CSV table of C-alpha atoms in Angstrom, one decimal:
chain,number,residue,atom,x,y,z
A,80,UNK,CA,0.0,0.0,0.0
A,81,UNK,CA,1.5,3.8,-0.2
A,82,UNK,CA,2.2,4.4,2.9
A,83,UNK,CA,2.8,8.2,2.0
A,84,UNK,CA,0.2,10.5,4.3
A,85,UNK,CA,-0.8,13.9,6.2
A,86,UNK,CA,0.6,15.2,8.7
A,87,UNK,CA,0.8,12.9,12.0
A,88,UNK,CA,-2.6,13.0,14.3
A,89,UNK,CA,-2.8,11.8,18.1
A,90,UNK,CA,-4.5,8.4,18.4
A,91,UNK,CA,-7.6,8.2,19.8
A,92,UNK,CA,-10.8,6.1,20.1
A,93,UNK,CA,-11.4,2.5,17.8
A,94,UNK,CA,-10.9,1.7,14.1
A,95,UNK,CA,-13.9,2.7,12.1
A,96,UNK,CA,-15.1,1.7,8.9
A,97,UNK,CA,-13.7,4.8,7.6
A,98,UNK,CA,-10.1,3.9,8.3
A,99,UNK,CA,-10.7,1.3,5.5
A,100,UNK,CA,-12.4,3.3,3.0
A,101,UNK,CA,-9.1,5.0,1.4
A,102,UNK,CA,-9.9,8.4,2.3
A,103,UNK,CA,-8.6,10.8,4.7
A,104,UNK,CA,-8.7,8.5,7.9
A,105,UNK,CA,-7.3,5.7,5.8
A,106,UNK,CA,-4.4,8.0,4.9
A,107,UNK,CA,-4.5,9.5,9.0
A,108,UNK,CA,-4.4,5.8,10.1
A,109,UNK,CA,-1.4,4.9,8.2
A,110,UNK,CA,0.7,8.5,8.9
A,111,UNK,CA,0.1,8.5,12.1
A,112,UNK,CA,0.6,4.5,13.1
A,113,UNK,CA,2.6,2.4,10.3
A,114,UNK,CA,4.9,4.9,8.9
A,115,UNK,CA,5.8,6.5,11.7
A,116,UNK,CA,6.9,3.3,13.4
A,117,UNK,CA,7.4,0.9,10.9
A,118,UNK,CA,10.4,4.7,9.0
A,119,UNK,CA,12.8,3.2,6.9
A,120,UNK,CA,14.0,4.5,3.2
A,121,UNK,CA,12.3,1.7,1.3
A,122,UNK,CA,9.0,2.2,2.7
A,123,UNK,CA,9.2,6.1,3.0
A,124,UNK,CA,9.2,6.6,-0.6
A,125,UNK,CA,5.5,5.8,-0.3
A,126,UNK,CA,5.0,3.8,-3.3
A,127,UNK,CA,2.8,0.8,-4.0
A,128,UNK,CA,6.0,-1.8,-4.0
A,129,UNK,CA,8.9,-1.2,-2.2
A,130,UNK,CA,12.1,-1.2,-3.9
A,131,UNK,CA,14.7,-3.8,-2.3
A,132,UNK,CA,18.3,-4.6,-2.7
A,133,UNK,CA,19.1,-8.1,-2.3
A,134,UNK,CA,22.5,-9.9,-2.6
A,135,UNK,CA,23.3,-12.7,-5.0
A,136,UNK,CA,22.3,-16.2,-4.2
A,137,UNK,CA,18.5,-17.3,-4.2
A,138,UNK,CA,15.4,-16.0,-2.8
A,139,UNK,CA,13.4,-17.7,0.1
A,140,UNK,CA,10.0,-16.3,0.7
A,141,UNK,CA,7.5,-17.3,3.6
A,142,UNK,CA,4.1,-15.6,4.2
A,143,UNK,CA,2.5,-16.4,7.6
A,144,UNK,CA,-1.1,-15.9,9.2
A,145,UNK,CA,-1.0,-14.6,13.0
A,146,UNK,CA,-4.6,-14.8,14.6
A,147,UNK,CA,-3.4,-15.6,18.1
A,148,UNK,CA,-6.2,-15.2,21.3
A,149,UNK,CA,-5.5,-13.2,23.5
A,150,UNK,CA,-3.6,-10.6,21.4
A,151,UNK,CA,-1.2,-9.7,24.5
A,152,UNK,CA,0.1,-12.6,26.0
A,153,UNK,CA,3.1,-13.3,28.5
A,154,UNK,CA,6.7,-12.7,26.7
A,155,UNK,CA,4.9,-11.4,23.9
A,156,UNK,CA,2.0,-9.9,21.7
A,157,UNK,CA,0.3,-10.5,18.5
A,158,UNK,CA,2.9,-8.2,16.7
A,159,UNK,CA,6.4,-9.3,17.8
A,160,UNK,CA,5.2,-13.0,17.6
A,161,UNK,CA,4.5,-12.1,13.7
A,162,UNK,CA,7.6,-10.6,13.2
A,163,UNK,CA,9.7,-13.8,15.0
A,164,UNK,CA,7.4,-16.2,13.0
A,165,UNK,CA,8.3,-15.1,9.9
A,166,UNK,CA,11.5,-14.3,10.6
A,167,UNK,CA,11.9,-18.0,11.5
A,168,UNK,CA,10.3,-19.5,8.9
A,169,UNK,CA,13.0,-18.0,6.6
A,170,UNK,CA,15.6,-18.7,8.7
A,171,UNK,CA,14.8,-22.3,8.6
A,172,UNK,CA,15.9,-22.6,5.2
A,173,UNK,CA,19.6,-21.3,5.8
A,174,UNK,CA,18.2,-17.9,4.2
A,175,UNK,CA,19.3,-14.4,6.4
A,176,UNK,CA,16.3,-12.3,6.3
A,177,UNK,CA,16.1,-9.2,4.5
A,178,UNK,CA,13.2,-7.8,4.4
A,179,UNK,CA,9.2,-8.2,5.6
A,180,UNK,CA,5.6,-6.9,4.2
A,181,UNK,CA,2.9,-6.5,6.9
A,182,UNK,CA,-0.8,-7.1,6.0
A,183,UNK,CA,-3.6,-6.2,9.0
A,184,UNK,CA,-7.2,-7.1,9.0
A,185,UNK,CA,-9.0,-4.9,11.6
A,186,UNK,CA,-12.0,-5.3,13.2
A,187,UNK,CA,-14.2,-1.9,13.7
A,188,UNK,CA,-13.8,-1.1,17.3
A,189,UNK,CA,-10.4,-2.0,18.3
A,190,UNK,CA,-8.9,0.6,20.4
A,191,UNK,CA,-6.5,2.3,18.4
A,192,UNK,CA,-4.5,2.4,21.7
A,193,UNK,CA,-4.2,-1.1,21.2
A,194,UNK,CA,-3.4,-1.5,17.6
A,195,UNK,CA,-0.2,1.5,18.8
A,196,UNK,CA,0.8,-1.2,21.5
A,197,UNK,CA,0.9,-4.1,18.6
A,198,UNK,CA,2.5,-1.9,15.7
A,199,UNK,CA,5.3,-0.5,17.9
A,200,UNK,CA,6.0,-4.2,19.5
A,201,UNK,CA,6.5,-5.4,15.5
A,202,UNK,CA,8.8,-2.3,15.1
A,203,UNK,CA,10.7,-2.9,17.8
A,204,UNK,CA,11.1,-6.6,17.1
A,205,UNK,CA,11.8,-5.7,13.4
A,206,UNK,CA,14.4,-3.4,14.7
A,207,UNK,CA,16.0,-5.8,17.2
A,208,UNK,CA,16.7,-8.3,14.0
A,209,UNK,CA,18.0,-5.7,12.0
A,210,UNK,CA,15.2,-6.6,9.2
A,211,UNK,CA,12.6,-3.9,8.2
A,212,UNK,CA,9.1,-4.0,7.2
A,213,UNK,CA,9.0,-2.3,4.2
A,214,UNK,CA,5.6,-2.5,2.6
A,215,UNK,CA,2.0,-3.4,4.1
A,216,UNK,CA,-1.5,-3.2,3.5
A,217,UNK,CA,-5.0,-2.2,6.2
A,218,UNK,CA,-8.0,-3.4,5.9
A,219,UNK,CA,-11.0,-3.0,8.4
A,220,UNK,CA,-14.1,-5.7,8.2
A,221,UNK,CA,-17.4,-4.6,10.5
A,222,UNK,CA,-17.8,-4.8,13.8
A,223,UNK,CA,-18.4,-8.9,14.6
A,224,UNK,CA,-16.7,-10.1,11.3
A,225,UNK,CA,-13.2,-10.1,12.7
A,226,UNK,CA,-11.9,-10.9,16.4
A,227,UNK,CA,-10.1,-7.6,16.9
A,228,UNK,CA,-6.7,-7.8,14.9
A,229,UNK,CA,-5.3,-10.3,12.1
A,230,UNK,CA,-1.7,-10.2,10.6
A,231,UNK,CA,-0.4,-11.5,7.9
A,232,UNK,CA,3.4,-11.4,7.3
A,233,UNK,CA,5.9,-12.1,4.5
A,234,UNK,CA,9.3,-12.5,4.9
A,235,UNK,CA,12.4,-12.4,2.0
A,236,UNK,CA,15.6,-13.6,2.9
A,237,UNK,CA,18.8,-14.8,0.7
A,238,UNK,CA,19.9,-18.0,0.6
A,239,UNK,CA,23.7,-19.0,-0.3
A,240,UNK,CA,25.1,-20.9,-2.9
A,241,UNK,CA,25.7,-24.3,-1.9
A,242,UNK,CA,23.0,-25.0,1.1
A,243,UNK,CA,20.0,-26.4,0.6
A,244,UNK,CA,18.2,-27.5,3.5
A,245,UNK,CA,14.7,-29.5,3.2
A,246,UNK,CA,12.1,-31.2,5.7
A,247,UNK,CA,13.2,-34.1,3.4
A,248,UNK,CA,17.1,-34.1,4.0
A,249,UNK,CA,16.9,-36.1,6.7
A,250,UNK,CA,19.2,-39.3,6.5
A,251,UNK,CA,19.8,-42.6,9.4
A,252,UNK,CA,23.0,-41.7,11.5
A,253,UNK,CA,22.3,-37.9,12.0
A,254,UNK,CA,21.8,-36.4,15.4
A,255,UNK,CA,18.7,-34.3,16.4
A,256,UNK,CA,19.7,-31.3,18.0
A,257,UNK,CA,16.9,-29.0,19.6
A,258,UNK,CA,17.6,-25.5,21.2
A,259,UNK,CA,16.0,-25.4,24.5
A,260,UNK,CA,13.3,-25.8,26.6
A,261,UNK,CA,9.7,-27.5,24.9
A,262,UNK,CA,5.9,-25.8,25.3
A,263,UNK,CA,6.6,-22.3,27.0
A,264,UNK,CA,4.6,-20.7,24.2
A,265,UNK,CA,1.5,-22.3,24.4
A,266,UNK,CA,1.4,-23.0,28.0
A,267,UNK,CA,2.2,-19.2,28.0
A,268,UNK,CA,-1.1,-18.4,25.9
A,269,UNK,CA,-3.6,-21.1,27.5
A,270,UNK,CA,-2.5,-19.6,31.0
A,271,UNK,CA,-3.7,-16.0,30.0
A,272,UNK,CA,-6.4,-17.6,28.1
A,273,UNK,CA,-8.5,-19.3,30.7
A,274,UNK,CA,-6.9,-16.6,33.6
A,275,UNK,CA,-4.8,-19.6,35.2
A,276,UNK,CA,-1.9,-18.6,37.7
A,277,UNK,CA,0.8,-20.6,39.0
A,278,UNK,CA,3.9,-19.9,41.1
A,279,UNK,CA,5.6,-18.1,38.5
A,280,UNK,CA,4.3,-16.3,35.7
A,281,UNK,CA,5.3,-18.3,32.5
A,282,UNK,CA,6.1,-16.8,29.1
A,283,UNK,CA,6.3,-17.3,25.6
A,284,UNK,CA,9.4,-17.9,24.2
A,285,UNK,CA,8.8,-16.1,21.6
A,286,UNK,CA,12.2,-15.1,19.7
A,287,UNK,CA,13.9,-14.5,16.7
A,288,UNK,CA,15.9,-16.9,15.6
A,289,UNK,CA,17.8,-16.1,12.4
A,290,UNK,CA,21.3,-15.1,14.4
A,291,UNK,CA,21.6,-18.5,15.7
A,292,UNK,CA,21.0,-20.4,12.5
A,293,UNK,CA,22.8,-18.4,10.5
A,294,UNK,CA,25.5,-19.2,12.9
A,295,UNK,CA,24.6,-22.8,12.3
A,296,UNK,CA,24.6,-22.6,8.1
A,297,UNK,CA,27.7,-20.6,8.2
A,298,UNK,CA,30.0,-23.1,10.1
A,299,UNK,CA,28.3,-26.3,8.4
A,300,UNK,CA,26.7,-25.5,4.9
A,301,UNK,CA,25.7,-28.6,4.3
A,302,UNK,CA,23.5,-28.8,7.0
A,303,UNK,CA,20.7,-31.6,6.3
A,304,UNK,CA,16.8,-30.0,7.9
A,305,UNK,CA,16.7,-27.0,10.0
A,306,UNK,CA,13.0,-26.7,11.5
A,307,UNK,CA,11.2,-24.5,13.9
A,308,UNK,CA,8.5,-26.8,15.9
A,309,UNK,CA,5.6,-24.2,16.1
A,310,UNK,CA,1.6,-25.6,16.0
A,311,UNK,CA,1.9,-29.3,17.1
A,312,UNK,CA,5.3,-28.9,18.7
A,313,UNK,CA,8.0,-30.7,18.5
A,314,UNK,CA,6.0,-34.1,17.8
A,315,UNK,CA,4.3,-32.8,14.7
A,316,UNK,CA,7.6,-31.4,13.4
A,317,UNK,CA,9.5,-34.8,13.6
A,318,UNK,CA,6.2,-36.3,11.6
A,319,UNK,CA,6.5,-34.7,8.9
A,320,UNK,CA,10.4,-34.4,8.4
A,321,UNK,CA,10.0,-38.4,9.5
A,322,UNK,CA,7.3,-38.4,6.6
A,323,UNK,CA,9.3,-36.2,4.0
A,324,UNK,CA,12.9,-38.4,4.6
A,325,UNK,CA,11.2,-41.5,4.9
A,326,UNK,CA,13.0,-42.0,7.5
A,327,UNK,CA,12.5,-43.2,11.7
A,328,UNK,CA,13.1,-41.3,14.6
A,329,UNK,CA,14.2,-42.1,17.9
A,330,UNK,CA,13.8,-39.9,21.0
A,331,UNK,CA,15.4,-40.0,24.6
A,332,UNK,CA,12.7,-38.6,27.0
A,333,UNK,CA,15.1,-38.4,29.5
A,334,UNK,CA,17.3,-35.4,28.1
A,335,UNK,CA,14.3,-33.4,26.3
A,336,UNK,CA,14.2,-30.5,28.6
A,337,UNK,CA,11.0,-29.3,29.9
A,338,UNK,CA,10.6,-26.4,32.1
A,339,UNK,CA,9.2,-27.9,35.6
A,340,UNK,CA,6.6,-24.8,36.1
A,341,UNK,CA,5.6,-26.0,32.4
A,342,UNK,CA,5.8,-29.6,33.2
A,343,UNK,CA,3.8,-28.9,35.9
A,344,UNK,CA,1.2,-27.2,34.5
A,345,UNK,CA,1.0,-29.5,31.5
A,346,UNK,CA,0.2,-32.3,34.3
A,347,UNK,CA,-2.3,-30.4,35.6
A,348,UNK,CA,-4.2,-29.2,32.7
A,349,UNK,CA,-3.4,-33.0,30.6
A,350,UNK,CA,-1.5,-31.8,28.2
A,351,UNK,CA,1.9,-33.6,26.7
A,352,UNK,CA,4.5,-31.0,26.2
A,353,UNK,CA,5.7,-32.7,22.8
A,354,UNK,CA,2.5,-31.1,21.3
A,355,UNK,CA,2.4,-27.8,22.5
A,356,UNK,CA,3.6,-24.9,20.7
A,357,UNK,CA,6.9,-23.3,20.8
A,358,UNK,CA,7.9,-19.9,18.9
A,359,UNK,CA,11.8,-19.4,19.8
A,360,UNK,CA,13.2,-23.3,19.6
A,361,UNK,CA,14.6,-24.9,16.4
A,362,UNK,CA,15.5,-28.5,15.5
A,363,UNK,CA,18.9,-28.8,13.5
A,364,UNK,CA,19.3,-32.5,11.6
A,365,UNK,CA,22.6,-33.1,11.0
A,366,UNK,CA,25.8,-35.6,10.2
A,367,UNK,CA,26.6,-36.7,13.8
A,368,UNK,CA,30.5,-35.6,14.0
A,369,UNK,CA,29.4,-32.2,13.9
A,370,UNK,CA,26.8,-32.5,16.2
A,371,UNK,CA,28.7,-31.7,19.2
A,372,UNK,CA,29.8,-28.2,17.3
A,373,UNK,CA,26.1,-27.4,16.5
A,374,UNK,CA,25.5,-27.8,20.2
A,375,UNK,CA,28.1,-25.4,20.7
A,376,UNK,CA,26.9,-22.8,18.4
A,377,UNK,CA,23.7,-23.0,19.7
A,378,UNK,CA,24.6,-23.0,23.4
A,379,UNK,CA,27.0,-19.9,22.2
A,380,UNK,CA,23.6,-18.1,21.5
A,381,UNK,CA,21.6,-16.6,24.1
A,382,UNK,CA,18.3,-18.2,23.0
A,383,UNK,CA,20.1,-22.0,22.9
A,384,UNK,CA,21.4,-21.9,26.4
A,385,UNK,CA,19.5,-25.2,26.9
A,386,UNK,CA,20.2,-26.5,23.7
A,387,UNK,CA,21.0,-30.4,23.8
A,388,UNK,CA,20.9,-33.4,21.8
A,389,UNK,CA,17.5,-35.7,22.1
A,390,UNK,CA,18.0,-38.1,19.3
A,391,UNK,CA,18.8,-39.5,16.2
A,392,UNK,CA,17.6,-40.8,12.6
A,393,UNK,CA,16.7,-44.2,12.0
A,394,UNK,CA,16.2,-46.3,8.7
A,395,UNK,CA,12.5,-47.0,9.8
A,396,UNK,CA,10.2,-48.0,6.6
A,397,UNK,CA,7.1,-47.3,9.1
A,398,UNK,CA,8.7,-43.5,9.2
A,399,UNK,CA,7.7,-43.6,13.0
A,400,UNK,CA,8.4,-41.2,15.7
A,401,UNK,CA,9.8,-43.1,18.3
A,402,UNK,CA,10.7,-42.4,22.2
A,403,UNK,CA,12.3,-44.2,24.9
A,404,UNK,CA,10.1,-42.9,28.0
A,405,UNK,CA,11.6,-42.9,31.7
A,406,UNK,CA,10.5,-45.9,32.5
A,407,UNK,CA,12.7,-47.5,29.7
A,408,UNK,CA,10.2,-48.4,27.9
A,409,UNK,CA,9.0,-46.9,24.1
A,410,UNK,CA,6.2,-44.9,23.2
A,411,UNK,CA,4.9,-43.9,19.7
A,412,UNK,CA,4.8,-40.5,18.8
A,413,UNK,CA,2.2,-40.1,16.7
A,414,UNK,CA,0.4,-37.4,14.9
A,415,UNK,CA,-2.1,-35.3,17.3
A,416,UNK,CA,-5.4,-35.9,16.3
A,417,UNK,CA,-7.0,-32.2,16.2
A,418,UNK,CA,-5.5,-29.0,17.8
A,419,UNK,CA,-4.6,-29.4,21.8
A,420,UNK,CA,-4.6,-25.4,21.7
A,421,UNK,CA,-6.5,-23.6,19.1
A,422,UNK,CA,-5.4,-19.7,17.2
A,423,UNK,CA,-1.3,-20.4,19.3
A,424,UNK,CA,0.1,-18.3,16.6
């Protein structure tokens, strides 16, 4: 959208239907909120496509839906959780991130106070990963035909020569190396959700995490599946990279680290960690004599300070998810049927 506009006007009051009709409040709206927050020289220009530099190599390109409940969450908000998800999801293919396009459906009504808090939480976050959001687009649906605020993100990132990781990379031998600590994210949002308090406030983990894996691709190129285990956790992301390799996995519950206030609240309100959503952990796949230096690298990193190794891949024709529990036996770890925690992200 041009995001060229009048001079800036104090927020006030709710979006109206008139801050999506393309006239004066449309251009107020996006003067005195996007392009004052979201200033850089690509999207000052104030054309309808932003103009962006890019290195040589290829182009990776994710586009992500955010229509997390509640909005404002523990560790996090609607707006810097779109930024990191996107962010990630580029990331994940060995691509550093470049730039991002923001697109908001609004609900009439919302406080504009509110949608100030969420825009300068998505600056700030875009800021803090050095990657801008240079181009974006509002629209406003009637009062009842939206729950308050929807983003949609895009992210472009670069991708060197000589890298190319896939979901379907996978190979038997290679270590599983996860980041840190399962589940704070959506133990985070069902604990504000349904008003829940325990000892200690838990919060999302919500995080960029391009730094740390372009860490990763930088010392090991040929780095075999890089994966961030959002909605369905870290089960559903060994499924399908199990499903895409046709390959096994095998799991060690005993080293998987878990939170205990997360543990503990996962006990209480029966839910299995391995499902529940995280937004600042990745999974790195990869040859096992260089597993101990992707430990390193991510332990190196603030956000992989808990960063261990939890498995391995197997030739498995069945491309099963496997786990040796603490009781020494093995459990399957299958597909969730349905959604433990419904609009996580």
């Amino acid at each position: 959208m041009n995001m060229a506009g009048p001079a800036v006007a104090p927020l006030s009051g709710a979006v109206d239907m008139t801050h999506g009709g393309g006239g004066r409040a449309s251009a107020d709206l996006i003067a005195a909120l996007f392009q004052r927050h979201f200033a850089n020289p690509a999207l000052d220009r104030g054309d309808d496509a932003a103009l962006v530099g890019v290195p040589a190599g290829r182009i990776a390109v994710s586009t992500d839906g955010h229509v997390i409940s509640p909005v404002f969450f523990p560790g996090g908000d609607i707006g810097s959780l779109a930024v990191h998800g996107t962010l990630n999801d580029v990331a994940m293919a060995g691509a550093t991130p470049v730039s991002m396009t923001a697109g908001f459906i609004l609900e009439e009504g919302f406080p504009l106070a509110d949608l100030e808090r969420i825009v300068m939480s998505m600056a700030q976050a875009a800021k803090h990963a050095g990657v801008p959001i240079v181009a974006g687009d509002t629209k406003v649906v009637e009062k009842g035909k939206g729950d308050g605020v929807f983003i949609t993100t895009t992210g472009i990132g670069i991708v060197p020569d000589g890298v190319d990781i896939s979901a379907a990379s996978a190979r038997p031998g290679q270590a599983i190396v996860l980041s840190g600590s399962i589940g704070d994210h959506g133990v985070a949002i069902l604990s504000k959700r349904e008003n829940l308090e325990f000892e200690t406030e838990i919060q999302s983990d919500s995080a960029a995490l391009h730094n740390m894996a372009g860490a990763i691709v930088a010392a090991h190129p040929g780095i075999s599946v890089m994966r961030d285990p959002t909605r369905g956790g870290l089960a559903a992301a060994l499924n399908e990279i199990a499903q895409a390799s046709a390959v096994g996995v095998t799991l060690d519950e005993a080293v998987i680290p878990v939170k205990p206030d997360v543990k503990a609240a996962c006990e209480l309100l029966g839910l299995d960690p391995l499902y529940v959503a995280n937004e600042g952990k990745m999974i790195c796949i990869c040859d096992a004599p260089i597993a101990a230096n992707v430990l390193s690298i991510m332990r190196a990193d603030p956000l992989g300070v808990d960063a261990c190794i939890i498995g391995k891949i197997t030739d498995d024709p069945a491309r099963l998810v496997r786990m040796t529990t603490l009781f020494g036996g093995t459990r399957v770890v299958d597909w969730l049927a349905g959604e433990q925690l419904p609009r996580i992200c």
